[in-house]
Amino acid sequence: MMKFLVTTIFAVLFFNCSFAQTQNDTLVLKDIEWDQTSSASQIELNIPSDKSLLQGFMYKANGAQKHPLLLLLHGYPGNERNLDLAQVARARRWNVIYFNYRGSWGSQGNFSFENCVQDVVNVVSFCKKYSDSLQIDTSNIVLFGHSMGGWVCLKALQRLPGIKKGFALSAWNIYDDTKDVKSESEFVAKEKANGGDYFVLNTPIAEIFKPVWNNKQFYNLANDGKALAGKQIIMLDEHNGNKETAEALKAENKNYFDYEVWDTDHPFTNKRVALIKLVLSFLNK
């Protein structure tokens, strides 16, 4: 009898653990209930940024009240846009803005890494100016960046004292690319050989990467611990290349910092549901 009870209890526990694990990989979706007074929609945006216009759009959440905002920051050049995350966040009553940096994907101006950071600051200013018409609660804005966008996210947070949260997905610590080369020309050649010369970015590759070589410490996220000490940050990777950077940032952080490495690829192809659930949890933290 005792053996039967132990076996039964073990089976129940195993089932419950397996069920919980399955649930962690499951996302329940349902259609948005239509608010006839102020329905969910997509709004085209032309956002000013230092005398240029950024092409973008907002997934507006359902309802006439102001909603918190998730700001998506794409990578280099920006093929993965994480719009599955955007749709789910909008269904959870978050506004979501996606935009293309200056000089990328048809936006006006010149592309550069530093311009990308300032573009985020300018987009936030735009949201504050039009917070009533766009129904944005500017007291609750979260940055989410992928790859280069992760670097941009952590850099822009330092210029935005009113924004407390940033999620850096597989952040590209651009400085790391300079470690194994001895000259500027070798560095530029390396980036070009790695497939970094994209026609959707309007700046020659040498002009994109020369500033990195000439100001390496600015492009090293490991130096930014004190500037990010008061922020809530998640860094999530598919490799261990950012381990030292994450440790440096965590050592200075006085609020919340989490670093994880998952078994997946750069766009998190097999972990989309788990990723979305982690982001939603962070948004509601």
C-alpha positions as YAML, in Angstrom:
chain: A
units: angstrom
residues:
- id: 1
  name: MET
  ca: [0.00, 0.00, 0.00]
- id: 2
  name: MET
  ca: [2.77, 2.40, 0.97]
- id: 3
  name: LYS
  ca: [4.64, 1.60, -2.27]
- id: 4
  name: PHE
  ca: [1.47, 2.32, -4.25]
- id: 5
  name: LEU
  ca: [0.98, 5.69, -2.51]
- id: 6
  name: VAL
  ca: [4.60, 6.73, -3.11]
- id: 7
  name: THR
  ca: [4.35, 5.73, -6.75]
- id: 8
  name: THR
  ca: [1.08, 7.63, -7.15]
- id: 9
  name: ILE
  ca: [2.43, 10.77, -5.48]
- id: 10
  name: PHE
  ca: [5.56, 10.67, -7.64]
- id: 11
  name: ALA
  ca: [3.43, 10.31, -10.77]
- id: 12
  name: VAL
  ca: [1.24, 13.27, -9.77]
- id: 13
  name: LEU
  ca: [4.28, 15.43, -9.00]
- id: 14
  name: PHE
  ca: [5.91, 14.48, -12.29]
- id: 15
  name: PHE
  ca: [2.71, 15.30, -14.17]
- id: 16
  name: ASN
  ca: [2.36, 18.65, -12.44]
- id: 17
  name: CYS
  ca: [5.99, 19.60, -13.15]
- id: 18
  name: SER
  ca: [5.67, 18.52, -16.77]
- id: 19
  name: PHE
  ca: [2.40, 20.43, -17.07]
- id: 20
  name: ALA
  ca: [3.95, 23.56, -15.58]
- id: 21
  name: GLN
  ca: [6.87, 23.30, -17.99]
- id: 22
  name: THR
  ca: [4.48, 22.89, -20.91]
- id: 23
  name: GLN
  ca: [2.52, 25.90, -19.75]
- id: 24
  name: ASN
  ca: [5.70, 27.96, -19.74]
- id: 25
  name: ASP
  ca: [5.97, 27.27, -23.48]
- id: 26
  name: THR
  ca: [2.31, 28.07, -24.12]
- id: 27
  name: LEU
  ca: [0.73, 31.43, -24.83]
- id: 28
  name: VAL
  ca: [-3.03, 31.89, -24.82]
- id: 29
  name: LEU
  ca: [-4.22, 34.33, -27.47]
- id: 30
  name: LYS
  ca: [-7.69, 35.63, -28.12]
- id: 31
  name: ASP
  ca: [-9.17, 38.25, -30.40]
- id: 32
  name: ILE
  ca: [-9.32, 41.80, -29.05]
- id: 33
  name: GLU
  ca: [-12.73, 42.94, -27.89]
- id: 34
  name: TRP
  ca: [-13.58, 45.89, -30.10]
- id: 35
  name: ASP
  ca: [-13.94, 49.22, -28.29]
- id: 36
  name: GLN
  ca: [-16.33, 51.18, -30.50]
- id: 37
  name: THR
  ca: [-15.27, 54.52, -29.02]
- id: 38
  name: SER
  ca: [-11.50, 54.03, -29.47]
- id: 39
  name: SER
  ca: [-10.60, 50.76, -31.12]
- id: 40
  name: ALA
  ca: [-7.20, 49.16, -31.46]
- id: 41
  name: SER
  ca: [-5.52, 50.23, -34.70]
- id: 42
  name: GLN
  ca: [-2.30, 50.84, -36.57]
- id: 43
  name: ILE
  ca: [-1.17, 54.46, -36.88]
- id: 44
  name: GLU
  ca: [1.44, 55.53, -39.44]
- id: 45
  name: LEU
  ca: [4.08, 57.87, -37.97]
- id: 46
  name: ASN
  ca: [6.61, 60.31, -39.41]
- id: 47
  name: ILE
  ca: [8.77, 61.19, -36.44]
- id: 48
  name: PRO
  ca: [11.11, 64.22, -36.52]
- id: 49
  name: SER
  ca: [14.70, 63.53, -35.52]
- id: 50
  name: ASP
  ca: [17.26, 66.31, -35.94]
- id: 51
  name: LYS
  ca: [15.73, 67.72, -39.17]
- id: 52
  name: SER
  ca: [15.03, 64.27, -40.60]
- id: 53
  name: LEU
  ca: [11.87, 62.15, -40.57]
- id: 54
  name: LEU
  ca: [11.83, 58.60, -39.24]
- id: 55
  name: GLN
  ca: [9.39, 56.14, -40.78]
- id: 56
  name: GLY
  ca: [7.43, 54.26, -38.15]
- id: 57
  name: PHE
  ca: [4.07, 53.12, -36.89]
- id: 58
  name: MET
  ca: [2.22, 52.46, -33.66]
- id: 59
  name: TYR
  ca: [0.08, 49.50, -32.73]
- id: 60
  name: LYS
  ca: [-2.52, 51.36, -30.68]
- id: 61
  name: ALA
  ca: [-4.10, 49.44, -27.83]
- id: 62
  name: ASN
  ca: [-7.85, 49.12, -27.41]
- id: 63
  name: GLY
  ca: [-9.63, 51.78, -25.36]
- id: 64
  name: ALA
  ca: [-9.77, 55.56, -25.01]
- id: 65
  name: GLN
  ca: [-7.48, 55.83, -21.97]
- id: 66
  name: LYS
  ca: [-3.74, 56.40, -22.17]
- id: 67
  name: HIS
  ca: [-1.70, 53.23, -22.41]
- id: 68
  name: PRO
  ca: [1.92, 52.42, -21.46]
- id: 69
  name: LEU
  ca: [4.35, 52.22, -24.37]
- id: 70
  name: LEU
  ca: [6.77, 49.54, -25.53]
- id: 71
  name: LEU
  ca: [9.37, 50.97, -27.91]
- id: 72
  name: LEU
  ca: [10.98, 48.42, -30.27]
- id: 73
  name: LEU
  ca: [14.56, 49.03, -31.40]
- id: 74
  name: HIS
  ca: [15.71, 46.96, -34.35]
- id: 75
  name: GLY
  ca: [19.18, 45.62, -35.07]
- id: 76
  name: TYR
  ca: [21.77, 45.94, -37.82]
- id: 77
  name: PRO
  ca: [20.32, 46.22, -40.40]
- id: 78
  name: GLY
  ca: [16.96, 45.26, -38.85]
- id: 79
  name: ASN
  ca: [15.51, 42.19, -40.54]
- id: 80
  name: GLU
  ca: [14.08, 40.82, -37.28]
- id: 81
  name: ARG
  ca: [11.50, 43.31, -36.04]
- id: 82
  name: ASN
  ca: [9.84, 41.32, -33.22]
- id: 83
  name: LEU
  ca: [6.37, 42.28, -34.37]
- id: 84
  name: ASP
  ca: [4.93, 39.08, -32.90]
- id: 85
  name: LEU
  ca: [5.88, 40.52, -29.52]
- id: 86
  name: ALA
  ca: [4.34, 43.84, -30.54]
- id: 87
  name: GLN
  ca: [0.97, 42.28, -31.39]
- id: 88
  name: VAL
  ca: [0.79, 40.34, -28.13]
- id: 89
  name: ALA
  ca: [1.80, 43.37, -26.04]
- id: 90
  name: ARG
  ca: [-0.85, 45.47, -27.81]
- id: 91
  name: ALA
  ca: [-3.45, 42.80, -26.99]
- id: 92
  name: ARG
  ca: [-2.37, 43.23, -23.33]
- id: 93
  name: ARG
  ca: [-3.22, 46.97, -23.58]
- id: 94
  name: TRP
  ca: [0.24, 48.29, -24.36]
- id: 95
  name: ASN
  ca: [0.85, 50.74, -27.17]
- id: 96
  name: VAL
  ca: [3.83, 49.63, -29.25]
- id: 97
  name: ILE
  ca: [5.95, 51.81, -31.55]
- id: 98
  name: TYR
  ca: [8.32, 50.47, -34.18]
- id: 99
  name: PHE
  ca: [10.46, 52.85, -36.24]
- id: 100
  name: ASN
  ca: [13.48, 52.82, -38.55]
- id: 101
  name: TYR
  ca: [16.54, 54.83, -37.52]
- id: 102
  name: ARG
  ca: [17.86, 57.67, -39.63]
- id: 103
  name: GLY
  ca: [19.32, 56.45, -42.89]
- id: 104
  name: SER
  ca: [17.81, 52.96, -42.60]
- id: 105
  name: TRP
  ca: [14.99, 51.35, -44.54]
- id: 106
  name: GLY
  ca: [13.91, 54.62, -46.17]
- id: 107
  name: SER
  ca: [14.02, 56.96, -43.17]
- id: 108
  name: GLN
  ca: [15.62, 60.32, -43.91]
- id: 109
  name: GLY
  ca: [19.05, 61.41, -42.69]
- id: 110
  name: ASN
  ca: [22.33, 59.55, -42.29]
- id: 111
  name: PHE
  ca: [22.76, 56.24, -40.54]
- id: 112
  name: SER
  ca: [25.26, 56.00, -37.68]
- id: 113
  name: PHE
  ca: [25.31, 54.16, -34.37]
- id: 114
  name: GLU
  ca: [25.29, 57.40, -32.40]
- id: 115
  name: ASN
  ca: [22.40, 58.73, -34.49]
- id: 116
  name: CYS
  ca: [20.45, 55.59, -33.61]
- id: 117
  name: VAL
  ca: [20.80, 56.40, -29.91]
- id: 118
  name: GLN
  ca: [19.73, 60.00, -30.39]
- id: 119
  name: ASP
  ca: [16.82, 58.85, -32.56]
- id: 120
  name: VAL
  ca: [15.42, 56.98, -29.56]
- id: 121
  name: VAL
  ca: [15.66, 60.12, -27.44]
- id: 122
  name: ASN
  ca: [13.88, 62.08, -30.18]
- id: 123
  name: VAL
  ca: [11.15, 59.45, -30.53]
- id: 124
  name: VAL
  ca: [10.47, 59.68, -26.79]
- id: 125
  name: SER
  ca: [10.24, 63.48, -27.09]
- id: 126
  name: PHE
  ca: [7.75, 63.03, -29.94]
- id: 127
  name: CYS
  ca: [5.66, 60.69, -27.78]
- id: 128
  name: LYS
  ca: [5.57, 63.23, -24.97]
- id: 129
  name: LYS
  ca: [4.52, 66.02, -27.34]
- id: 130
  name: TYR
  ca: [1.67, 63.97, -28.80]
- id: 131
  name: SER
  ca: [0.82, 61.89, -25.73]
- id: 132
  name: ASP
  ca: [-2.83, 63.03, -25.74]
- id: 133
  name: SER
  ca: [-3.59, 62.33, -29.40]
- id: 134
  name: LEU
  ca: [-1.64, 59.05, -29.40]
- id: 135
  name: GLN
  ca: [-3.02, 58.08, -25.98]
- id: 136
  name: ILE
  ca: [0.42, 57.30, -24.54]
- id: 137
  name: ASP
  ca: [1.14, 57.16, -20.82]
- id: 138
  name: THR
  ca: [4.63, 58.65, -20.98]
- id: 139
  name: SER
  ca: [5.25, 57.85, -17.31]
- id: 140
  name: ASN
  ca: [5.48, 54.18, -18.30]
- id: 141
  name: ILE
  ca: [7.73, 53.63, -21.33]
- id: 142
  name: VAL
  ca: [9.90, 50.52, -21.76]
- id: 143
  name: LEU
  ca: [12.69, 50.03, -24.31]
- id: 144
  name: PHE
  ca: [13.22, 46.69, -26.04]
- id: 145
  name: GLY
  ca: [16.20, 46.28, -28.36]
- id: 146
  name: HIS
  ca: [17.49, 43.33, -30.37]
- id: 147
  name: SER
  ca: [21.14, 42.87, -31.39]
- id: 148
  name: MET
  ca: [22.45, 46.36, -32.27]
- id: 149
  name: GLY
  ca: [19.13, 47.55, -30.87]
- id: 150
  name: GLY
  ca: [20.17, 46.05, -27.53]
- id: 151
  name: TRP
  ca: [23.26, 48.26, -27.56]
- id: 152
  name: VAL
  ca: [21.09, 51.22, -28.58]
- id: 153
  name: CYS
  ca: [18.62, 50.38, -25.79]
- id: 154
  name: LEU
  ca: [21.27, 50.46, -23.06]
- id: 155
  name: LYS
  ca: [22.87, 53.62, -24.47]
- id: 156
  name: ALA
  ca: [19.57, 55.48, -24.84]
- id: 157
  name: LEU
  ca: [18.48, 54.58, -21.30]
- id: 158
  name: GLN
  ca: [21.37, 56.68, -20.04]
- id: 159
  name: ARG
  ca: [19.95, 59.76, -21.79]
- id: 160
  name: LEU
  ca: [16.37, 59.17, -20.66]
- id: 161
  name: PRO
  ca: [16.08, 59.66, -16.88]
- id: 162
  name: GLY
  ca: [12.30, 59.17, -16.98]
- id: 163
  name: ILE
  ca: [12.55, 55.67, -18.45]
- id: 164
  name: LYS
  ca: [13.48, 52.98, -15.95]
- id: 165
  name: LYS
  ca: [13.27, 49.71, -17.89]
- id: 166
  name: GLY
  ca: [15.26, 48.25, -20.76]
- id: 167
  name: PHE
  ca: [15.28, 44.76, -22.27]
- id: 168
  name: ALA
  ca: [18.41, 43.96, -24.33]
- id: 169
  name: LEU
  ca: [17.96, 40.84, -26.45]
- id: 170
  name: SER
  ca: [21.25, 39.39, -27.71]
- id: 171
  name: ALA
  ca: [22.86, 42.82, -27.42]
- id: 172
  name: TRP
  ca: [25.74, 43.57, -29.78]
- id: 173
  name: ASN
  ca: [28.48, 45.12, -27.69]
- id: 174
  name: ILE
  ca: [30.01, 46.84, -30.71]
- id: 175
  name: TYR
  ca: [33.37, 47.41, -29.03]
- id: 176
  name: ASP
  ca: [34.01, 43.66, -28.94]
- id: 177
  name: ASP
  ca: [34.50, 43.65, -32.72]
- id: 178
  name: THR
  ca: [37.63, 45.78, -32.31]
- id: 179
  name: LYS
  ca: [39.47, 43.37, -30.02]
- id: 180
  name: ASP
  ca: [41.23, 41.17, -32.55]
- id: 181
  name: VAL
  ca: [42.27, 43.79, -35.13]
- id: 182
  name: LYS
  ca: [45.25, 46.13, -35.21]
- id: 183
  name: SER
  ca: [44.18, 48.98, -37.49]
- id: 184
  name: GLU
  ca: [41.14, 50.93, -38.59]
- id: 185
  name: SER
  ca: [41.38, 49.61, -42.15]
- id: 186
  name: GLU
  ca: [41.56, 46.03, -40.89]
- id: 187
  name: PHE
  ca: [38.57, 46.66, -38.66]
- id: 188
  name: VAL
  ca: [36.44, 48.04, -41.52]
- id: 189
  name: ALA
  ca: [37.51, 45.16, -43.79]
- id: 190
  name: LYS
  ca: [36.51, 42.69, -41.08]
- id: 191
  name: GLU
  ca: [33.03, 44.18, -40.76]
- id: 192
  name: LYS
  ca: [32.57, 44.17, -44.52]
- id: 193
  name: ALA
  ca: [33.71, 40.55, -44.74]
- id: 194
  name: ASN
  ca: [31.23, 39.64, -42.00]
- id: 195
  name: GLY
  ca: [28.38, 40.85, -44.22]
- id: 196
  name: GLY
  ca: [27.98, 44.25, -42.63]
- id: 197
  name: ASP
  ca: [27.63, 46.22, -45.89]
- id: 198
  name: TYR
  ca: [23.86, 46.64, -46.32]
- id: 199
  name: PHE
  ca: [22.20, 48.67, -49.06]
- id: 200
  name: VAL
  ca: [19.23, 49.43, -46.76]
- id: 201
  name: LEU
  ca: [21.62, 51.60, -44.72]
- id: 202
  name: ASN
  ca: [22.58, 54.74, -46.63]
- id: 203
  name: THR
  ca: [26.02, 55.30, -45.07]
- id: 204
  name: PRO
  ca: [29.19, 53.67, -46.47]
- id: 205
  name: ILE
  ca: [30.46, 50.95, -44.19]
- id: 206
  name: ALA
  ca: [33.75, 52.75, -43.53]
- id: 207
  name: GLU
  ca: [31.86, 55.81, -42.23]
- id: 208
  name: ILE
  ca: [29.73, 53.59, -39.99]
- id: 209
  name: PHE
  ca: [32.66, 51.85, -38.30]
- id: 210
  name: LYS
  ca: [35.40, 54.50, -38.21]
- id: 211
  name: PRO
  ca: [33.76, 56.27, -35.24]
- id: 212
  name: VAL
  ca: [33.84, 52.97, -33.34]
- id: 213
  name: TRP
  ca: [37.58, 52.63, -33.88]
- id: 214
  name: ASN
  ca: [38.20, 56.24, -32.88]
- id: 215
  name: ASN
  ca: [36.10, 56.10, -29.71]
- id: 216
  name: LYS
  ca: [36.24, 52.50, -28.57]
- id: 217
  name: GLN
  ca: [35.36, 53.10, -24.94]
- id: 218
  name: PHE
  ca: [32.04, 54.75, -25.82]
- id: 219
  name: TYR
  ca: [31.02, 51.62, -27.71]
- id: 220
  name: ASN
  ca: [31.88, 49.30, -24.81]
- id: 221
  name: LEU
  ca: [28.78, 48.63, -22.71]
- id: 222
  name: ALA
  ca: [30.94, 47.26, -19.91]
- id: 223
  name: ASN
  ca: [31.87, 50.87, -19.09]
- id: 224
  name: ASP
  ca: [28.25, 51.92, -18.51]
- id: 225
  name: GLY
  ca: [27.51, 50.26, -15.18]
- id: 226
  name: LYS
  ca: [27.34, 53.45, -13.12]
- id: 227
  name: ALA
  ca: [25.24, 55.27, -15.71]
- id: 228
  name: LEU
  ca: [22.75, 52.37, -15.69]
- id: 229
  name: ALA
  ca: [22.85, 51.69, -11.96]
- id: 230
  name: GLY
  ca: [19.31, 52.91, -11.28]
- id: 231
  name: LYS
  ca: [17.65, 51.10, -14.18]
- id: 232
  name: GLN
  ca: [15.75, 47.81, -14.33]
- id: 233
  name: ILE
  ca: [17.44, 45.71, -17.02]
- id: 234
  name: ILE
  ca: [17.18, 42.27, -18.55]
- id: 235
  name: MET
  ca: [19.93, 40.99, -20.83]
- id: 236
  name: LEU
  ca: [19.01, 37.78, -22.63]
- id: 237
  name: ASP
  ca: [21.46, 35.99, -24.93]
- id: 238
  name: GLU
  ca: [21.93, 32.89, -27.05]
- id: 239
  name: HIS
  ca: [25.70, 32.89, -26.42]
- id: 240
  name: ASN
  ca: [28.16, 33.64, -23.61]
- id: 241
  name: GLY
  ca: [29.89, 36.51, -25.39]
- id: 242
  name: ASN
  ca: [28.27, 39.15, -23.19]
- id: 243
  name: LYS
  ca: [28.98, 37.43, -19.88]
- id: 244
  name: GLU
  ca: [31.72, 39.83, -18.76]
- id: 245
  name: THR
  ca: [29.70, 42.84, -19.88]
- id: 246
  name: ALA
  ca: [26.64, 41.61, -18.00]
- id: 247
  name: GLU
  ca: [28.71, 40.98, -14.87]
- id: 248
  name: ALA
  ca: [30.14, 44.51, -15.04]
- id: 249
  name: LEU
  ca: [26.67, 46.04, -15.35]
- id: 250
  name: LYS
  ca: [25.20, 43.84, -12.63]
- id: 251
  name: ALA
  ca: [27.98, 44.75, -10.20]
- id: 252
  name: GLU
  ca: [26.94, 48.41, -10.34]
- id: 253
  name: ASN
  ca: [23.16, 47.91, -10.54]
- id: 254
  name: LYS
  ca: [21.14, 49.07, -7.54]
- id: 255
  name: ASN
  ca: [17.65, 48.29, -8.84]
- id: 256
  name: TYR
  ca: [17.09, 45.13, -10.88]
- id: 257
  name: PHE
  ca: [19.34, 43.25, -13.30]
- id: 258
  name: ASP
  ca: [18.87, 39.80, -14.79]
- id: 259
  name: TYR
  ca: [21.11, 37.98, -17.26]
- id: 260
  name: GLU
  ca: [20.19, 34.69, -18.91]
- id: 261
  name: VAL
  ca: [21.53, 32.56, -21.77]
- id: 262
  name: TRP
  ca: [19.09, 30.35, -23.68]
- id: 263
  name: ASP
  ca: [19.72, 27.52, -26.11]
- id: 264
  name: THR
  ca: [18.58, 29.16, -29.34]
- id: 265
  name: ASP
  ca: [19.77, 31.22, -32.31]
- id: 266
  name: HIS
  ca: [20.23, 34.97, -32.78]
- id: 267
  name: PRO
  ca: [16.56, 35.75, -33.60]
- id: 268
  name: PHE
  ca: [15.37, 33.30, -30.87]
- id: 269
  name: THR
  ca: [13.54, 31.25, -33.49]
- id: 270
  name: ASN
  ca: [12.59, 28.33, -31.24]
- id: 271
  name: LYS
  ca: [11.92, 30.46, -28.15]
- id: 272
  name: ARG
  ca: [9.40, 33.05, -29.35]
- id: 273
  name: VAL
  ca: [6.68, 32.13, -26.85]
- id: 274
  name: ALA
  ca: [9.10, 31.96, -23.91]
- id: 275
  name: LEU
  ca: [10.59, 35.28, -24.99]
- id: 276
  name: ILE
  ca: [7.22, 36.99, -25.26]
- id: 277
  name: LYS
  ca: [6.18, 35.69, -21.85]
- id: 278
  name: LEU
  ca: [9.38, 36.94, -20.26]
- id: 279
  name: VAL
  ca: [8.92, 40.38, -21.81]
- id: 280
  name: LEU
  ca: [5.29, 40.56, -20.65]
- id: 281
  name: SER
  ca: [6.37, 39.65, -17.14]
- id: 282
  name: PHE
  ca: [9.02, 42.39, -17.25]
- id: 283
  name: LEU
  ca: [6.49, 44.95, -18.51]
- id: 284
  name: ASN
  ca: [4.21, 44.19, -15.60]
- id: 285
  name: LYS
  ca: [7.00, 44.02, -12.98]
...
